[in-house]
Short mmCIF file of C-alpha atoms in Angstrom, two decimals:
data_model
loop_
_atom_site.label_atom_id
_atom_site.label_comp_id
_atom_site.label_asym_id
_atom_site.label_seq_id
_atom_site.Cartn_x
_atom_site.Cartn_y
_atom_site.Cartn_z
CA MET A 26 -47.98 -79.20 26.05
CA THR A 27 -51.51 -78.89 27.35
CA LEU A 28 -54.42 -77.19 25.59
CA PRO A 29 -54.70 -74.17 27.86
CA LEU A 30 -51.03 -73.20 26.95
CA GLN A 31 -51.47 -74.05 23.42
CA LEU A 32 -54.45 -71.74 23.73
CA TYR A 33 -52.75 -69.09 25.73
CA ARG A 34 -49.43 -69.12 23.34
CA TRP A 35 -52.13 -68.68 20.09
CA LEU A 36 -53.97 -65.70 22.16
CA ALA A 37 -51.21 -63.95 23.90
CA PRO A 38 -49.73 -62.09 21.01
CA ARG A 39 -53.28 -61.30 19.63
CA LEU A 40 -54.84 -59.98 22.74
CA ILE A 41 -51.49 -57.91 23.62
CA ALA A 42 -51.42 -56.54 19.79
CA ARG A 43 -54.98 -55.18 20.76
CA ARG A 44 -53.63 -53.78 24.05
CA LEU A 45 -50.71 -52.27 22.38
CA PRO A 46 -52.11 -48.63 21.11
CA LYS A 47 -53.06 -48.13 24.95
CA ILE A 48 -49.97 -49.40 26.29
CA GLU A 49 -48.17 -46.81 23.63
CA ALA A 50 -50.17 -44.10 24.62
CA ALA A 51 -50.00 -44.40 28.54
CA MET A 52 -45.95 -44.53 27.98
CA ALA A 53 -46.40 -41.43 25.72
CA GLU A 54 -48.32 -39.30 28.10
CA ALA A 55 -46.07 -40.16 30.73
CA GLY A 56 -43.38 -39.05 28.83
CA PHE A 57 -42.07 -42.35 27.49
CA THR A 58 -42.39 -42.16 23.90
CA ALA A 59 -38.36 -43.43 23.44
CA ARG A 60 -39.04 -46.23 25.62
CA ILE A 61 -41.84 -47.74 23.78
CA PRO A 62 -39.60 -50.07 21.73
CA GLU A 63 -38.51 -51.56 24.79
CA ARG A 64 -42.12 -53.36 25.32
CA MET A 65 -41.49 -55.11 22.20
CA GLY A 66 -37.81 -56.36 23.27
CA HIS A 67 -35.55 -53.74 21.59
CA ALA A 68 -33.40 -52.80 24.41
CA SER A 69 -32.35 -49.03 24.78
CA LEU A 70 -29.25 -49.81 26.32
CA PRO A 71 -26.29 -51.77 25.76
CA ARG A 72 -25.48 -55.05 28.04
CA PRO A 73 -22.48 -54.69 30.58
CA ALA A 74 -20.10 -57.02 30.59
CA GLY A 75 -19.95 -59.89 32.85
CA ARG A 76 -22.43 -61.97 34.57
CA LEU A 77 -25.83 -60.29 34.39
CA ILE A 78 -29.04 -61.23 36.54
CA TRP A 79 -32.45 -59.94 35.42
CA LEU A 80 -35.22 -59.02 38.19
CA HIS A 81 -38.86 -58.60 36.96
CA GLY A 82 -41.55 -57.09 38.95
CA ALA A 83 -44.80 -55.88 37.98
CA SER A 84 -45.00 -52.37 39.26
CA VAL A 85 -43.69 -49.71 41.98
CA GLY A 86 -43.66 -52.13 45.33
CA GLU A 87 -42.60 -54.97 43.46
CA GLY A 88 -39.93 -52.89 41.76
CA LEU A 89 -38.45 -51.23 44.87
CA THR A 90 -38.48 -54.90 46.45
CA LEU A 91 -36.52 -56.12 43.74
CA LEU A 92 -34.39 -52.77 43.69
CA ASP A 93 -33.29 -53.56 47.36
CA LEU A 94 -32.56 -57.80 46.35
CA ALA A 95 -30.28 -56.69 43.51
CA ALA A 96 -28.51 -54.37 45.96
CA ALA A 97 -28.21 -57.56 48.33
CA LEU A 98 -27.22 -59.65 45.72
CA ARG A 99 -24.34 -56.75 44.68
CA ALA A 100 -23.14 -56.45 47.90
CA ALA A 101 -22.51 -60.19 48.69
CA ASP A 102 -20.89 -60.48 44.65
CA PRO A 103 -19.83 -56.87 43.33
CA ALA A 104 -19.04 -58.62 39.83
CA LEU A 105 -22.51 -59.11 39.39
CA GLN A 106 -24.79 -56.73 37.22
CA CYS A 107 -28.28 -56.50 37.36
CA LEU A 108 -30.98 -55.70 35.33
CA LEU A 109 -34.30 -54.56 36.82
CA THR A 110 -37.60 -54.43 34.35
CA THR A 111 -40.79 -53.36 35.31
CA GLY A 112 -43.88 -53.04 33.17
CA THR A 113 -46.09 -49.38 34.78
CA VAL A 114 -45.15 -45.98 34.16
CA GLY A 115 -45.41 -45.19 38.01
CA ALA A 116 -42.30 -47.75 38.57
CA ALA A 117 -40.20 -46.18 35.77
CA LYS A 118 -40.58 -43.08 36.99
CA VAL A 119 -39.70 -44.07 40.97
CA ILE A 120 -37.19 -46.82 40.29
CA PRO A 121 -34.30 -45.06 37.83
CA PRO A 122 -33.82 -41.87 39.94
CA ARG A 123 -32.93 -44.71 42.73
CA LEU A 124 -30.22 -47.08 41.03
CA THR A 125 -26.87 -47.24 41.93
CA GLU A 126 -23.60 -48.42 40.38
CA GLY A 127 -24.18 -52.09 38.64
CA LEU A 128 -28.28 -51.51 38.43
CA ILE A 129 -30.06 -50.51 35.40
CA HIS A 130 -33.63 -50.35 34.43
CA GLN A 131 -36.01 -51.15 31.21
CA PHE A 132 -39.56 -51.89 30.72
CA ALA A 133 -40.31 -55.53 30.58
CA PRO A 134 -41.41 -57.22 27.11
CA LEU A 135 -44.35 -58.12 26.46
CA ASP A 136 -45.39 -61.79 26.71
CA THR A 137 -45.34 -63.01 23.01
CA PRO A 138 -42.73 -65.10 21.66
CA ASP A 139 -40.86 -62.38 19.75
CA ALA A 140 -40.63 -59.33 21.94
CA VAL A 141 -39.21 -61.90 24.59
CA ALA A 142 -37.21 -63.43 22.09
CA ARG A 143 -35.30 -60.09 20.94
CA PHE A 144 -34.89 -59.33 24.89
CA LEU A 145 -32.86 -62.65 25.99
CA THR A 146 -30.98 -62.62 23.11
CA HIS A 147 -29.68 -58.73 23.71
CA TRP A 148 -29.44 -59.27 27.46
CA ARG A 149 -29.11 -62.84 27.56
CA PRO A 150 -29.43 -63.06 31.51
CA ASN A 151 -27.54 -65.69 33.81
CA LEU A 152 -30.17 -65.19 35.87
CA ALA A 153 -34.00 -64.74 35.81
CA ILE A 154 -35.37 -63.67 38.72
CA LEU A 155 -39.01 -62.88 38.94
CA ALA A 156 -41.45 -61.61 41.44
CA GLU A 157 -44.60 -62.23 43.05
CA SER A 158 -47.15 -63.27 40.86
CA GLU A 159 -45.41 -62.44 37.18
CA ILE A 160 -46.25 -66.00 35.37
CA TRP A 161 -45.59 -65.08 31.85
CA PRO A 162 -45.85 -68.54 30.02
CA ASN A 163 -44.03 -67.69 26.61
CA THR A 164 -41.22 -65.83 28.78
CA LEU A 165 -40.86 -69.17 30.92
CA ALA A 166 -40.69 -71.18 27.88
CA ALA A 167 -38.38 -69.23 26.17
CA LEU A 168 -35.79 -69.09 29.62
CA ARG A 169 -36.13 -72.84 29.35
CA ARG A 170 -35.31 -72.92 25.41
CA ALA A 171 -32.25 -70.61 26.49
CA ASP A 172 -31.50 -72.59 29.80
CA ILE A 173 -31.59 -70.09 31.74
CA PRO A 174 -31.42 -70.66 35.56
CA THR A 175 -34.85 -69.00 36.93
CA ALA A 176 -36.57 -68.30 40.27
CA LEU A 177 -39.89 -67.07 41.69
CA VAL A 178 -39.22 -64.92 44.70
CA ASN A 179 -41.83 -63.49 47.14
CA ALA A 180 -44.44 -65.93 45.12
CA ARG A 181 -47.84 -64.32 46.00
CA LEU A 182 -50.68 -66.29 44.09
CA SER A 183 -54.40 -65.29 44.89
CA GLY A 184 -56.81 -67.86 46.01
CA SER A 185 -58.45 -67.50 42.41
CA SER A 186 -55.16 -67.96 40.82
CA LEU A 187 -54.21 -71.13 43.17
CA ARG A 188 -57.42 -72.59 42.37
CA LEU A 189 -57.09 -72.29 38.82
CA TRP A 190 -53.64 -73.84 38.92
CA GLN A 191 -55.01 -76.41 40.43
CA ARG A 192 -57.65 -77.24 38.05
CA LEU A 193 -54.92 -77.14 35.32
CA PRO A 194 -52.43 -79.76 36.92
CA ARG A 195 -50.50 -80.51 33.69
CA SER A 196 -50.31 -76.94 32.33
CA ALA A 197 -49.24 -75.51 36.16
CA ARG A 198 -46.13 -78.04 36.04
CA LYS A 199 -45.23 -77.02 32.39
CA VAL A 200 -44.87 -73.43 33.74
CA PHE A 201 -43.95 -74.18 37.66
CA GLY A 202 -41.37 -76.49 36.46
CA SER A 203 -39.54 -73.68 35.05
CA PHE A 204 -38.17 -72.78 38.02
CA GLY A 205 -35.20 -73.89 39.66
CA LEU A 206 -35.85 -71.82 43.35
CA ILE A 207 -39.30 -71.13 44.63
CA HIS A 208 -39.49 -68.72 47.53
CA SER A 209 -43.38 -68.36 48.90
CA GLN A 210 -44.46 -65.31 51.09
CA ASP A 211 -47.22 -67.09 52.62
CA ASP A 212 -47.86 -70.42 53.40
CA ALA A 213 -51.12 -70.75 51.32
CA SER A 214 -49.09 -70.41 48.17
CA HIS A 215 -46.17 -72.48 49.45
CA ASP A 216 -48.50 -75.52 49.78
CA VAL A 217 -49.74 -75.24 46.38
CA LEU A 218 -46.31 -74.56 44.61
CA LEU A 219 -45.20 -77.56 46.16
CA THR A 220 -47.54 -79.92 44.60
CA LEU A 221 -47.25 -77.87 41.35
CA ALA A 222 -43.47 -77.88 40.90
CA PRO A 223 -42.15 -80.43 43.21
CA GLU A 224 -38.79 -80.99 41.80
CA ALA A 225 -37.98 -76.93 42.52
CA GLU A 226 -36.23 -75.83 45.84
CA MET A 227 -38.81 -74.24 47.73
CA LEU A 228 -38.46 -71.71 50.40
CA ARG A 229 -40.84 -69.92 52.73
CA GLY A 230 -41.72 -67.62 55.41
CA GLU A 231 -40.64 -64.25 54.79
CA ASN A 232 -41.84 -61.41 52.45
CA LEU A 233 -39.14 -59.40 51.22
CA LYS A 234 -40.97 -56.16 51.34
CA ALA A 235 -40.15 -56.58 54.88
CA ALA A 236 -36.97 -56.79 54.68
CA ALA A 237 -36.17 -54.13 51.89
CA ALA A 238 -34.56 -50.68 52.55
CA PRO A 239 -36.52 -47.93 54.28
CA LEU A 240 -37.92 -45.56 51.90
CA PRO A 241 -35.81 -42.54 51.24
CA ALA A 242 -36.59 -39.01 51.81
CA ASP A 243 -34.69 -35.90 50.52
CA ALA A 244 -33.09 -34.55 53.39
CA THR A 245 -33.30 -30.33 52.54
CA ALA A 246 -37.06 -31.53 51.35
CA LEU A 247 -37.79 -33.09 55.24
CA ALA A 248 -36.25 -29.92 56.75
CA ALA A 249 -38.34 -27.57 54.70
CA LEU A 250 -41.51 -29.37 55.56
CA HIS A 251 -40.06 -29.97 59.47
CA ALA A 252 -39.95 -26.10 59.40
CA ALA A 253 -43.12 -25.26 57.94
CA ILE A 254 -45.17 -27.74 59.78
CA GLY A 255 -43.79 -26.71 63.05
CA THR A 256 -45.37 -28.26 66.02
CA ARG A 257 -48.38 -28.70 64.44
CA PRO A 258 -49.69 -32.56 64.86
CA VAL A 259 -49.71 -34.49 61.54
CA TRP A 260 -51.27 -37.56 60.07
CA CYS A 261 -51.36 -39.54 57.18
CA ALA A 262 -53.35 -41.04 54.76
CA ALA A 263 -51.58 -43.08 52.42
CA SER A 264 -51.90 -44.58 48.60
CA THR A 265 -55.80 -43.73 48.77
CA HIS A 266 -58.37 -44.65 46.10
CA LYS A 267 -61.70 -43.23 45.05
CA GLY A 268 -64.45 -44.06 47.29
CA GLU A 269 -61.69 -43.67 50.54
CA GLU A 270 -61.23 -39.92 50.31
CA GLU A 271 -64.80 -38.77 51.10
CA LEU A 272 -64.30 -40.81 54.00
CA ILE A 273 -61.08 -39.43 55.07
CA LEU A 274 -61.70 -36.18 54.66
CA ALA A 275 -65.38 -36.33 56.37
CA ALA A 276 -63.09 -37.49 59.78
CA HIS A 277 -60.67 -34.91 59.40
CA ARG A 278 -63.18 -32.45 59.52
CA ASP A 279 -64.62 -33.63 62.57
CA LEU A 280 -61.35 -34.16 63.95
CA LEU A 281 -60.45 -30.34 63.37
CA GLY A 282 -63.34 -29.61 65.77
CA ASP A 283 -61.31 -30.78 68.99
CA HIS A 284 -58.03 -30.04 67.14
CA PRO A 285 -57.77 -27.11 65.12
CA ASP A 286 -54.04 -26.87 64.50
CA LEU A 287 -54.34 -30.65 62.96
CA LEU A 288 -52.93 -31.59 59.41
CA LEU A 289 -53.88 -33.91 57.16
CA ILE A 290 -51.04 -35.18 54.74
CA LEU A 291 -53.24 -36.97 51.99
CA CYS A 292 -51.69 -38.65 49.72
CA PRO A 293 -53.77 -40.61 46.66
CA ARG A 294 -52.61 -44.09 45.15
CA HIS A 295 -52.48 -42.27 41.86
CA PRO A 296 -51.57 -38.66 41.90
CA ASP A 297 -53.50 -37.81 38.89
CA ARG A 298 -56.36 -37.68 40.60
CA ALA A 299 -55.39 -34.77 42.65
CA ASP A 300 -58.33 -32.32 40.93
CA GLU A 301 -61.04 -34.61 41.27
CA ILE A 302 -60.00 -34.90 45.40
CA MET A 303 -59.77 -31.19 45.33
CA ARG A 304 -63.14 -30.85 44.80
CA LEU A 305 -64.32 -33.27 47.54
CA THR A 306 -64.01 -30.79 49.89
CA ASP A 307 -63.74 -26.82 51.02
CA LEU A 308 -61.19 -27.64 53.28
CA HIS A 309 -57.78 -25.47 52.75
CA LEU A 310 -55.52 -27.21 50.81
CA SER A 311 -52.06 -26.92 49.75
CA ARG A 312 -50.56 -29.39 46.14
CA ARG A 313 -46.67 -30.59 47.29
CA SER A 314 -47.00 -30.40 43.37
CA THR A 315 -47.45 -26.46 43.03
CA GLY A 316 -44.15 -26.75 45.53
CA ALA A 317 -46.04 -25.38 48.13
CA LEU A 318 -45.08 -25.87 51.81
CA PRO A 319 -48.11 -26.34 54.16
CA ASP A 320 -48.61 -23.27 56.28
CA ALA A 321 -50.43 -22.11 59.71
CA GLN A 322 -53.68 -22.38 56.88
CA THR A 323 -53.32 -25.34 54.96
CA GLN A 324 -55.76 -27.78 56.92
CA VAL A 325 -55.16 -30.53 54.12
CA TYR A 326 -51.61 -31.26 52.42
CA LEU A 327 -52.49 -33.08 49.16
CA ALA A 328 -49.01 -34.69 48.04
CA ASP A 329 -49.83 -35.38 44.39
CA THR A 330 -46.19 -36.41 43.58
CA PHE A 331 -44.38 -39.87 42.81
CA GLY A 332 -41.57 -41.37 45.22
CA GLU A 333 -41.95 -39.08 48.32
CA MET A 334 -43.66 -41.39 50.44
CA GLY A 335 -40.58 -41.83 52.58
CA LEU A 336 -41.47 -37.86 53.63
CA TRP A 337 -44.88 -38.62 54.41
CA PHE A 338 -44.21 -41.66 57.00
CA ARG A 339 -41.40 -39.65 58.94
CA LEU A 340 -43.30 -36.39 58.67
CA ALA A 341 -46.62 -38.14 60.45
CA ARG A 342 -47.37 -39.37 64.09
CA LEU A 343 -49.77 -41.84 62.77
CA THR A 344 -50.66 -43.37 59.65
CA LEU A 345 -53.79 -44.28 57.62
CA LEU A 346 -52.71 -46.86 54.84
CA GLY A 347 -55.56 -46.90 51.99
CA GLY A 348 -56.35 -49.30 49.59
CA SER A 349 -58.30 -50.94 53.02
CA LEU A 350 -61.15 -48.73 53.77
CA VAL A 351 -63.25 -50.17 50.56
CA ASP A 352 -64.01 -53.62 49.68
CA GLY A 353 -62.45 -54.43 46.28
CA ILE A 354 -58.85 -52.83 46.19
CA GLY A 355 -57.34 -55.39 48.47
CA GLY A 356 -54.41 -53.18 50.53
CA HIS A 357 -50.81 -52.14 50.43
CA ASN A 358 -47.77 -52.93 51.61
CA PRO A 359 -47.83 -52.36 55.26
CA TRP A 360 -44.06 -53.06 55.60
CA GLU A 361 -42.94 -49.67 54.28
CA PRO A 362 -44.00 -47.64 57.40
CA ALA A 363 -43.08 -50.48 59.45
CA ARG A 364 -39.57 -49.98 58.56
CA LEU A 365 -39.28 -46.22 59.18
CA GLY A 366 -40.73 -47.03 62.61
CA ALA A 367 -43.97 -45.31 61.82
CA ALA A 368 -46.94 -45.81 63.69
CA PHE A 369 -50.04 -47.38 61.34
CA VAL A 370 -53.52 -48.48 60.84
CA SER A 371 -54.89 -49.82 58.16
CA GLY A 372 -59.22 -50.43 57.13
CA PRO A 373 -60.15 -54.19 57.40
CA PHE A 374 -59.99 -55.13 53.45
CA VAL A 375 -56.41 -56.09 53.10
CA VAL A 376 -56.34 -59.15 51.36
CA ASN A 377 -53.92 -58.99 48.94
CA ALA A 378 -51.28 -58.59 52.20
CA ALA A 379 -53.40 -60.79 54.44
CA PRO A 380 -50.47 -62.80 56.39
CA ASP A 381 -48.48 -59.46 56.49
CA PHE A 382 -51.01 -57.75 58.05
CA ALA A 383 -51.93 -60.88 60.26
CA ALA A 384 -48.30 -60.93 61.47
CA LEU A 385 -48.10 -57.04 62.52
CA THR A 386 -51.37 -57.14 64.21
CA ALA A 387 -50.95 -60.20 66.18
CA ALA A 388 -47.33 -58.51 67.27
CA GLY A 389 -49.09 -55.37 68.29
CA ALA A 390 -47.45 -53.27 64.94
CA THR A 391 -50.86 -51.82 63.80
CA ARG A 392 -54.85 -52.02 64.14
CA MET A 393 -57.24 -52.62 61.92
CA VAL A 394 -59.90 -49.66 62.16
CA ASP A 395 -64.02 -49.37 60.99
CA PRO A 396 -64.33 -47.30 58.25
CA ASN A 397 -66.96 -46.00 59.99
CA ALA A 398 -65.15 -44.64 62.71
CA LEU A 399 -61.82 -43.10 61.80
CA VAL A 400 -62.75 -39.93 63.60
CA ASP A 401 -62.34 -42.13 67.25
CA ALA A 402 -59.79 -44.17 65.67
CA ILE A 403 -57.16 -41.65 64.78
CA ALA A 404 -58.14 -39.44 67.73
CA ASP A 405 -57.31 -42.36 70.26
CA LEU A 406 -53.73 -42.91 68.93
CA LEU A 407 -52.78 -39.55 67.65
CA TYR A 408 -52.95 -38.21 71.08
CA ASP A 409 -51.12 -41.69 72.73
CA ASP A 410 -47.53 -41.16 72.56
CA ALA A 411 -47.04 -44.55 74.67
CA THR A 412 -48.70 -46.93 72.27
CA ARG A 413 -47.73 -45.50 69.13
CA ASP A 414 -44.06 -45.99 70.25
CA SER A 415 -44.91 -49.53 71.11
CA MET A 416 -46.54 -50.08 67.71
CA ALA A 417 -43.47 -48.59 66.19
CA GLN A 418 -40.96 -50.96 68.18
CA ALA A 419 -43.01 -54.11 67.71
CA GLY A 420 -42.72 -52.94 63.68
CA ALA A 421 -39.23 -52.95 63.46
CA THR A 422 -38.38 -56.24 65.86
CA LEU A 423 -40.50 -57.86 62.74
CA VAL A 424 -38.31 -56.38 60.38
CA ARG A 425 -35.17 -57.57 61.87
CA GLN A 426 -36.68 -60.95 61.64
CA GLN A 427 -37.31 -61.06 58.17
CA ALA A 428 -33.91 -59.48 56.47
CA ALA A 429 -31.85 -62.14 58.43
CA LEU A 430 -34.15 -64.68 56.28
CA ARG A 431 -33.51 -62.26 53.01
CA ASP A 432 -29.45 -62.65 53.39
CA ALA A 433 -30.07 -66.36 53.32
CA LEU A 434 -32.26 -66.24 50.08
CA VAL A 435 -29.50 -64.06 48.57
CA GLN A 436 -27.32 -66.74 48.95
CA LYS A 437 -29.09 -69.21 47.15
CA LEU A 438 -30.05 -67.26 44.45
CA ILE A 439 -25.94 -66.15 43.99
CA ALA A 440 -25.40 -69.89 43.95
CA ARG A 441 -27.80 -70.36 40.86
CA VAL A 442 -26.17 -67.83 38.52
CA LYS A 443 -24.88 -69.46 35.57
CA SER A 444 -21.43 -68.90 35.24
#
């Protein structure tokens, strides 16, 4: 064991203990007081009988990807049971309503030896699947000691993380040596992980987010919104962040000058920022959280709810993906609109999903737009049906290709389930 790992294992419980009050407060505020013990490894549900696969992702995006992967695993082998864990209250709101037979959800245990030990003692998984950059040394050490097969899927390590692990090769080999199978979503992660885990089976080439099921939409809600909007043209700004809404609202105001019936559906990444966003504009605004539908006077429909993005992608002629207009956020999952055949654009700051945007852009499925030229970019596409249709078809083609690759991964994962 190398010094960095020794230091981490000594520091982790102390650092987590300092963060715990904040974690508990956030969970209590979101209505999850009764589930706080889950973060300490205390299960709130019984373990189902039979072989159990544990799938873990950080938050909503990773959780939804793993939810689809779990469904695919059960479709291939219906006897399997799947436990899905996430770490955020947002994911705990979005995922449970979408669980199907054989799937259960818990908050993930914090990365302390005691919490992880309690978790594994109760759940006794026959395979552990971690997603993207969820590399927790204490958890991986416990999985090794328990002789539980472990896979890393959709691996994506940032440039800084890759450089860090390369500077600590002994620690990296100890940590990544826990994985028997590593599936990378980009070439940079694959190439480095190949050197850090030379004994692991390595797969590369597809992002599981591309192969996930399309985001759902309540049929009754969708019909009501269609009826309320009528024939008005609609554009959507999805998963926006602080600093972006000002740009988007200013662009919408300019667009209304030539297109007075145009409706903007504004979907903040964090719906609890709704009051703050309302203070940014004097345009006529309605809020989804109040139950209001957009009427003829509504210029901006503020979608300040969780788990309804499937509605907004289906309603909009064109979507602007947020998290990309200002530097420092890194962009969001571009496959969600692509899977629904929605034409979409993005700002240039998409480092967190750069390979995905590169593939979609090269195929003609999306465009990068200048944050200072939103009006022209949005107007050009809103009223160009042929170009939007071409973009949607290109995205759908890439999604089909990724789904075929996902099916091969499912078979390799099932082969690793411990009897």
